[in-house]
CSV table of C-alpha atoms and ligand atoms in Angstrom, one decimal:
chain,number,residue,atom,x,y,z
A,1,MET,CA,88.0,48.0,142.2
A,2,SER,CA,87.2,44.6,143.6
A,3,TRP,CA,88.4,44.0,147.3
A,4,THR,CA,86.3,43.6,150.4
A,5,ARG,CA,88.6,41.1,152.3
A,6,LYS,CA,89.9,41.7,155.7
A,7,HIS,CA,92.6,39.0,155.4
A,8,LEU,CA,95.0,37.8,152.6
A,9,LEU,CA,95.3,34.1,153.3
A,10,ASP,CA,95.8,32.5,150.0
A,11,ILE,CA,95.5,33.0,146.2
A,12,GLN,CA,93.2,29.9,145.7
A,13,SER,CA,90.2,31.7,147.1
A,14,LEU,CA,90.8,35.0,145.2
A,15,SER,CA,89.0,35.8,142.0
A,16,ALA,CA,90.9,37.1,138.9
A,17,ALA,CA,89.2,40.5,139.6
A,18,GLU,CA,90.6,40.6,143.1
A,19,ILE,CA,94.1,39.7,141.9
A,20,GLU,CA,93.9,42.5,139.3
A,21,THR,CA,92.8,45.0,142.0
A,22,VAL,CA,96.0,44.2,143.9
A,23,LEU,CA,98.1,44.6,140.8
A,24,ASP,CA,96.5,47.9,139.8
A,25,THR,CA,96.8,49.2,143.4
A,26,ALA,CA,100.5,48.1,143.4
A,27,ARG,CA,101.1,50.0,140.2
A,28,SER,CA,99.9,53.2,142.0
A,29,PHE,CA,102.2,52.4,144.9
A,30,LYS,CA,105.1,51.8,142.7
A,31,ALA,CA,104.6,55.3,141.3
A,32,VAL,CA,104.7,56.6,144.9
A,33,GLY,CA,108.0,54.8,145.4
A,34,GLU,CA,109.5,56.8,142.5
A,35,ARG,CA,108.7,60.2,144.0
A,36,ALA,CA,111.1,62.2,146.1
A,37,ILE,CA,108.9,61.7,149.1
A,38,LYS,CA,108.1,58.0,149.1
A,39,LYS,CA,105.8,57.9,152.2
A,40,VAL,CA,102.0,58.2,152.3
A,41,PRO,CA,99.8,58.5,155.4
A,42,ALA,CA,97.4,55.6,154.5
A,43,LEU,CA,98.2,53.5,157.7
A,44,ARG,CA,99.0,56.4,160.1
A,45,GLY,CA,98.1,55.4,163.6
A,46,LYS,CA,97.9,51.6,162.7
A,47,THR,CA,100.2,48.9,164.1
A,48,VAL,CA,101.6,46.2,161.9
A,49,VAL,CA,103.3,43.1,163.4
A,50,ASN,CA,105.8,41.0,161.4
A,51,LEU,CA,105.2,37.6,163.1
A,52,PHE,CA,107.9,35.4,161.4
A,53,ILE,CA,108.3,32.0,163.0
A,54,GLU,CA,110.4,30.8,160.0
A,55,PRO,CA,113.5,32.6,158.5
A,56,SER,CA,113.0,35.2,155.8
A,57,THR,CA,115.0,38.0,154.2
A,58,ARG,CA,113.0,39.4,151.3
A,59,THR,CA,109.4,39.0,152.6
A,60,ARG,CA,110.0,40.2,156.1
A,61,ILE,CA,112.1,43.2,155.1
A,62,SER,CA,109.8,44.3,152.3
A,63,PHE,CA,106.7,44.0,154.5
A,64,GLU,CA,108.5,46.1,157.1
A,65,LEU,CA,109.5,48.8,154.6
A,66,ALA,CA,106.0,48.7,153.1
A,67,ALA,CA,104.4,49.3,156.4
A,68,HIS,CA,106.9,52.2,157.1
A,69,ARG,CA,106.1,53.7,153.7
A,70,LEU,CA,102.4,53.7,154.6
A,71,SER,CA,103.3,55.4,157.9
A,72,ALA,CA,102.3,52.5,160.2
A,73,ASP,CA,104.0,51.6,163.4
A,74,VAL,CA,105.9,48.4,162.9
A,75,ILE,CA,106.9,45.6,165.3
A,76,ASN,CA,109.2,42.9,164.2
A,77,PHE,CA,108.7,39.8,166.3
A,78,SER,CA,111.7,37.6,166.7
A,79,ALA,CA,110.6,33.9,167.4
A,80,GLU,CA,114.1,33.1,168.9
A,81,ALA,CA,113.9,36.0,171.4
A,82,SER,CA,110.2,35.4,172.3
A,83,SER,CA,108.2,33.4,174.9
A,84,LEU,CA,107.5,30.8,172.1
A,85,ARG,CA,110.8,29.4,173.3
A,86,LYS,CA,109.3,29.0,176.7
A,87,GLY,CA,106.3,27.0,175.4
A,88,GLU,CA,103.8,29.7,174.7
A,89,THR,CA,101.4,28.8,171.9
A,90,LEU,CA,101.0,30.7,168.6
A,91,LYS,CA,97.4,31.5,169.6
A,92,ASP,CA,98.5,33.0,173.0
A,93,THR,CA,101.4,34.9,171.3
A,94,SER,CA,99.1,36.4,168.6
A,95,ARG,CA,96.4,37.3,171.2
A,96,THR,CA,99.1,39.0,173.2
A,97,LEU,CA,100.1,41.1,170.2
A,98,GLU,CA,96.5,41.9,169.4
A,99,ALA,CA,96.1,43.1,173.1
A,100,LEU,CA,98.8,45.6,172.3
A,101,ASN,CA,96.5,46.9,169.5
A,102,ALA,CA,98.1,45.2,166.5
A,103,ASP,CA,95.8,46.0,163.5
A,104,ILE,CA,97.5,43.8,160.9
A,105,ILE,CA,99.5,40.6,161.7
A,106,ILE,CA,101.7,39.2,159.0
A,107,VAL,CA,102.6,35.6,159.7
A,108,ARG,CA,105.1,33.1,158.3
A,109,HIS,CA,105.0,29.7,159.8
A,110,SER,CA,106.2,26.2,158.9
A,111,ALA,CA,102.7,24.8,159.6
A,112,THR,CA,100.2,24.8,156.7
A,113,GLY,CA,97.0,26.7,157.7
A,114,ALA,CA,98.7,28.7,160.6
A,115,PRO,CA,97.4,32.1,159.2
A,116,HIS,CA,93.9,30.7,158.5
A,117,PHE,CA,93.8,29.4,162.1
A,118,LEU,CA,94.7,32.9,163.5
A,119,SER,CA,92.2,34.6,161.2
A,120,ARG,CA,89.4,32.6,162.9
A,121,PHE,CA,89.7,34.3,166.2
A,122,LEU,CA,91.8,37.5,165.8
A,123,ALA,CA,90.0,40.8,165.2
A,124,ALA,CA,93.3,42.0,163.4
A,125,SER,CA,93.7,41.5,159.7
A,126,VAL,CA,96.0,38.5,159.0
A,127,ILE,CA,98.3,38.3,156.0
A,128,ASN,CA,99.9,35.0,155.0
A,129,ALA,CA,103.7,35.5,154.4
A,130,GLY,CA,104.2,31.7,153.7
A,131,ASP,CA,102.6,28.7,155.5
A,132,GLY,CA,104.5,25.4,155.1
A,133,ALA,CA,104.4,24.1,151.6
A,134,HIS,CA,100.9,25.5,151.2
A,135,GLU,CA,100.8,29.1,149.9
A,136,HIS,CA,102.9,32.3,149.7
A,137,PRO,CA,100.3,34.8,148.3
A,138,THR,CA,102.3,37.9,148.1
A,139,GLN,CA,105.1,36.1,146.3
A,140,ALA,CA,102.6,35.1,143.6
A,141,LEU,CA,101.2,38.6,143.4
A,142,LEU,CA,104.6,40.2,142.9
A,143,ASP,CA,105.5,37.5,140.4
A,144,VAL,CA,102.4,38.2,138.2
A,145,PHE,CA,102.9,42.0,138.7
A,146,THR,CA,106.5,41.6,137.4
A,147,ILE,CA,105.4,39.5,134.4
A,148,ARG,CA,102.6,42.0,133.5
A,149,GLU,CA,105.1,44.9,133.8
A,150,CYS,CA,107.7,43.2,131.6
A,151,LYS,CA,105.4,41.5,129.1
A,152,GLY,CA,102.3,43.8,129.2
A,153,LYS,CA,100.0,40.9,129.8
A,154,ILE,CA,99.6,37.5,131.6
A,155,ALA,CA,96.9,35.8,129.5
A,156,GLY,CA,98.2,33.5,126.8
A,157,LEU,CA,101.8,33.5,128.1
A,158,ASN,CA,103.7,30.2,128.5
A,159,VAL,CA,105.1,30.1,132.1
A,160,THR,CA,107.4,27.2,133.1
A,161,ILE,CA,108.0,26.6,136.8
A,162,LEU,CA,111.1,24.5,137.1
A,163,GLY,CA,112.3,22.8,140.3
A,164,ASP,CA,110.9,21.5,143.6
A,165,ILE,CA,107.2,21.9,143.0
A,166,LEU,CA,106.0,19.4,145.6
A,167,TYR,CA,107.4,21.3,148.6
A,168,SER,CA,106.9,24.8,147.3
A,169,ARG,CA,104.4,27.2,148.5
A,170,VAL,CA,105.6,29.7,145.9
A,171,ALA,CA,104.7,27.1,143.2
A,172,ARG,CA,101.2,26.6,144.6
A,173,SER,CA,100.4,30.2,144.9
A,174,GLY,CA,101.9,30.9,141.5
A,175,ILE,CA,99.9,28.2,139.8
A,176,TRP,CA,96.7,29.6,141.2
A,177,ALA,CA,97.5,33.2,140.2
A,178,LEU,CA,98.8,32.4,136.7
A,179,THR,CA,96.0,30.0,135.7
A,180,LYS,CA,93.3,32.4,137.1
A,181,LEU,CA,94.9,35.2,134.9
A,182,GLY,CA,94.9,33.0,131.8
A,183,ALA,CA,98.6,31.9,131.5
A,184,ARG,CA,99.6,28.4,130.4
A,185,VAL,CA,101.6,26.8,133.2
A,186,THR,CA,104.1,24.0,132.6
A,187,LEU,CA,105.7,22.4,135.7
A,188,CYS,CA,109.1,20.6,135.4
A,189,GLY,CA,111.5,18.8,137.7
A,190,PRO,CA,112.2,15.2,138.9
A,191,SER,CA,109.1,13.1,138.9
A,192,THR,CA,109.4,12.7,142.7
A,193,LEU,CA,109.1,16.5,143.1
A,194,VAL,CA,106.7,17.1,140.2
A,195,PRO,CA,104.1,14.3,140.3
A,196,LYS,CA,101.5,14.1,137.5
A,197,VAL,CA,98.7,14.9,140.1
A,198,PHE,CA,99.6,18.6,139.5
A,199,GLU,CA,97.8,18.4,136.1
A,200,LYS,CA,94.6,18.5,138.2
A,201,LEU,CA,95.4,22.2,138.9
A,202,GLY,CA,95.3,22.9,135.1
A,203,CYS,CA,99.0,22.7,134.5
A,204,ARG,CA,101.1,20.7,132.0
A,205,VAL,CA,103.6,18.4,133.8
A,206,VAL,CA,106.8,17.3,131.9
A,207,HIS,CA,110.0,15.8,133.1
A,208,ASP,CA,112.3,16.8,130.2
A,209,VAL,CA,113.8,20.2,130.9
A,210,GLU,CA,114.5,21.1,127.3
A,211,GLU,CA,110.9,20.4,126.4
A,212,ALA,CA,109.7,22.5,129.4
A,213,VAL,CA,111.7,25.6,128.5
A,214,ARG,CA,111.7,25.6,124.7
A,215,GLU,CA,108.5,27.6,124.2
A,216,ALA,CA,108.5,29.4,127.5
A,217,ASP,CA,108.0,33.2,127.8
A,218,ILE,CA,108.9,33.0,131.5
A,219,ILE,CA,111.1,30.5,133.3
A,220,ASN,CA,110.5,30.7,137.1
A,221,LEU,CA,113.2,28.6,139.0
A,222,LEU,CA,112.7,27.2,142.4
A,223,ARG,CA,115.3,26.0,144.8
A,224,ILE,CA,115.2,22.6,146.5
A,225,GLN,CA,113.3,23.0,149.7
A,226,HIS,CA,115.5,20.8,151.9
A,227,GLU,CA,113.9,22.1,155.0
A,228,ARG,CA,110.6,20.6,154.1
A,229,GLN,CA,111.6,17.4,152.5
A,230,ARG,CA,111.2,14.4,154.8
A,231,ARG,CA,113.4,12.1,152.7
A,232,THR,CA,115.9,12.4,149.8
A,233,MET,CA,113.9,12.9,146.7
A,234,PHE,CA,116.8,12.5,144.1
A,235,PRO,CA,120.2,10.9,144.2
A,236,SER,CA,122.4,13.9,144.5
A,237,ILE,CA,122.5,17.7,144.1
A,238,GLY,CA,125.0,17.2,141.2
A,239,GLU,CA,122.6,14.9,139.4
A,240,TYR,CA,119.8,17.4,139.9
A,241,THR,CA,121.9,20.2,138.5
A,242,SER,CA,123.0,18.2,135.5
A,243,LEU,CA,119.4,17.0,134.7
A,244,PHE,CA,117.3,20.1,135.7
A,245,GLY,CA,119.6,23.1,136.3
A,246,LEU,CA,119.2,26.1,133.9
A,247,ASN,CA,122.6,26.4,132.3
A,248,LYS,CA,123.9,28.3,129.2
A,249,ALA,CA,123.5,25.3,126.9
A,250,ARG,CA,119.8,25.0,127.9
A,251,MET,CA,119.3,28.7,127.7
A,252,ALA,CA,120.6,28.7,124.1
A,253,LYS,CA,117.5,26.6,123.2
A,254,THR,CA,114.9,29.0,124.6
A,255,ARG,CA,113.1,31.9,123.1
A,256,PRO,CA,115.3,35.0,122.7
A,257,ASP,CA,113.0,37.1,124.9
A,258,VAL,CA,112.4,34.6,127.6
A,259,LEU,CA,112.5,36.1,131.2
A,260,ILE,CA,114.2,34.3,134.1
A,261,MET,CA,112.5,34.6,137.5
A,262,HIS,CA,113.4,33.2,140.9
A,263,PRO,CA,111.7,34.0,144.3
A,264,GLY,CA,115.0,33.7,146.1
A,265,PRO,CA,116.9,32.7,148.0
A,266,ILE,CA,119.0,31.4,145.0
A,267,ASN,CA,121.3,28.4,145.3
A,268,ARG,CA,123.7,29.5,142.6
A,269,GLY,CA,125.2,26.7,140.6
A,270,VAL,CA,122.4,24.3,141.6
A,271,GLU,CA,119.0,25.3,140.0
A,272,ILE,CA,120.6,28.2,138.0
A,273,ASP,CA,124.0,29.0,136.5
A,274,SER,CA,125.3,32.0,138.3
A,275,SER,CA,125.9,34.1,135.1
A,276,LEU,CA,122.2,33.6,134.1
A,277,ALA,CA,121.0,34.8,137.5
A,278,ASP,CA,122.9,38.0,136.9
A,279,GLY,CA,122.3,38.2,133.2
A,280,PRO,CA,120.2,40.5,131.0
A,281,GLN,CA,117.2,38.2,130.9
A,282,SER,CA,117.0,37.9,134.7
A,283,VAL,CA,114.3,39.9,136.4
A,284,ILE,CA,115.1,38.5,139.9
A,285,LEU,CA,115.9,41.9,141.4
A,286,ASN,CA,112.9,43.5,139.7
A,287,GLN,CA,110.8,41.0,141.6
A,288,VAL,CA,112.3,42.2,144.9
A,289,THR,CA,111.6,45.8,144.0
A,290,ASN,CA,108.1,45.0,143.0
A,291,GLY,CA,107.5,43.1,146.2
A,292,LEU,CA,107.5,46.4,148.1
A,293,ALA,CA,104.8,48.0,146.0
A,294,VAL,CA,102.7,44.8,146.1
A,295,ARG,CA,103.0,44.5,149.8
A,296,MET,CA,102.1,48.2,150.2
A,297,ALA,CA,99.0,47.4,148.1
A,298,VAL,CA,98.0,44.4,150.2
A,299,LEU,CA,98.4,46.2,153.5
A,300,PHE,CA,96.4,49.1,152.2
A,301,LEU,CA,93.6,46.9,150.9
A,302,VAL,CA,93.2,44.7,153.9
A,303,ASN,CA,93.0,47.8,156.0
A,304,GLY,CA,90.0,48.9,154.0
A,305,GLY,CA,91.7,51.1,151.5
A,306,SER,CA,90.0,51.9,148.2
A,307,GLU,CA,90.8,53.5,144.9
A,308,ALA,CA,89.1,56.7,145.9
A,309,SER,CA,91.2,57.1,149.1
A,310,LEU,CA,94.4,56.3,147.1
A,311,ALA,CA,93.7,59.1,144.7
A,312,GLN,CA,93.5,61.7,147.6
B,1,LIG,N1,110.9,34.6,148.4
B,1,LIG,C1,110.9,34.6,149.8
B,1,LIG,O1,109.9,34.3,150.4
B,1,LIG,O2,112.1,34.9,150.3
B,1,LIG,P1,112.4,35.0,151.9
B,1,LIG,O3,112.3,33.6,152.4
B,1,LIG,O4,113.8,35.6,152.0
B,1,LIG,O5,111.3,35.9,152.4
């Protein structure tokens, strides 16, 4: 067991042993989720706040359910209905939540570093649920959990991340997690969205989709992050789909046991053919299911939970 952190702010600063501790803890919580009674008292009496200043379906709902499963009290903060609309700062809002005895604050924000900023002055634990184009640590953890569950290992696997890498926090966290655990990572997409500078993170960068997917054990697709792009990065969606979309013809040239992943939300018919998203090699909904166990593990660990207390 290797975890002494109060916050989960990124994957970049985690060791492989810390990542493996989260994965092993999540495996125990997945087993809890398969019991008739799916609730444990690990966070009884604790208050968890979902402070989402950007839209979310999967992350917010799975953190909420994870906190409920751990018996915490949960507050869902709606930015639209809050005093942020009246000019209150993120610092004052989060201090207000802490004054109401929040123990764990889960934050999603469009600004890179927002969770790190909060962690500098809050006594509560802070969990990064996505900050700008920087990191989305729990997405990377649930992705590597799903890969390990399906393939039995991470080290030595060929993982291709295909799509808008430049604006993707999922890609950055994924690259850190996969390379720390010994996977070989290939990045592919238009050169404007997948610049060669990513090779400095220990990845292979290619701009030919068929080359990128040919030897892949995993293809992780990313949508175009229109909300973060400051200018048009390619001529048209139609051209993107024809050059980089995963379709049946391209799929026919991959390994027979390749797995298809996507963090969601999916833009069907753009980065992936709809039938492939729903096909037998897709583990997209397994990722969602595993996100619950992984987020239970993260809440448990930042609250000081240990293997010994989990066994009780
Ligand atoms: N994958 C992910 O972060 O999805 P949401 O934006 O729906 O939370």
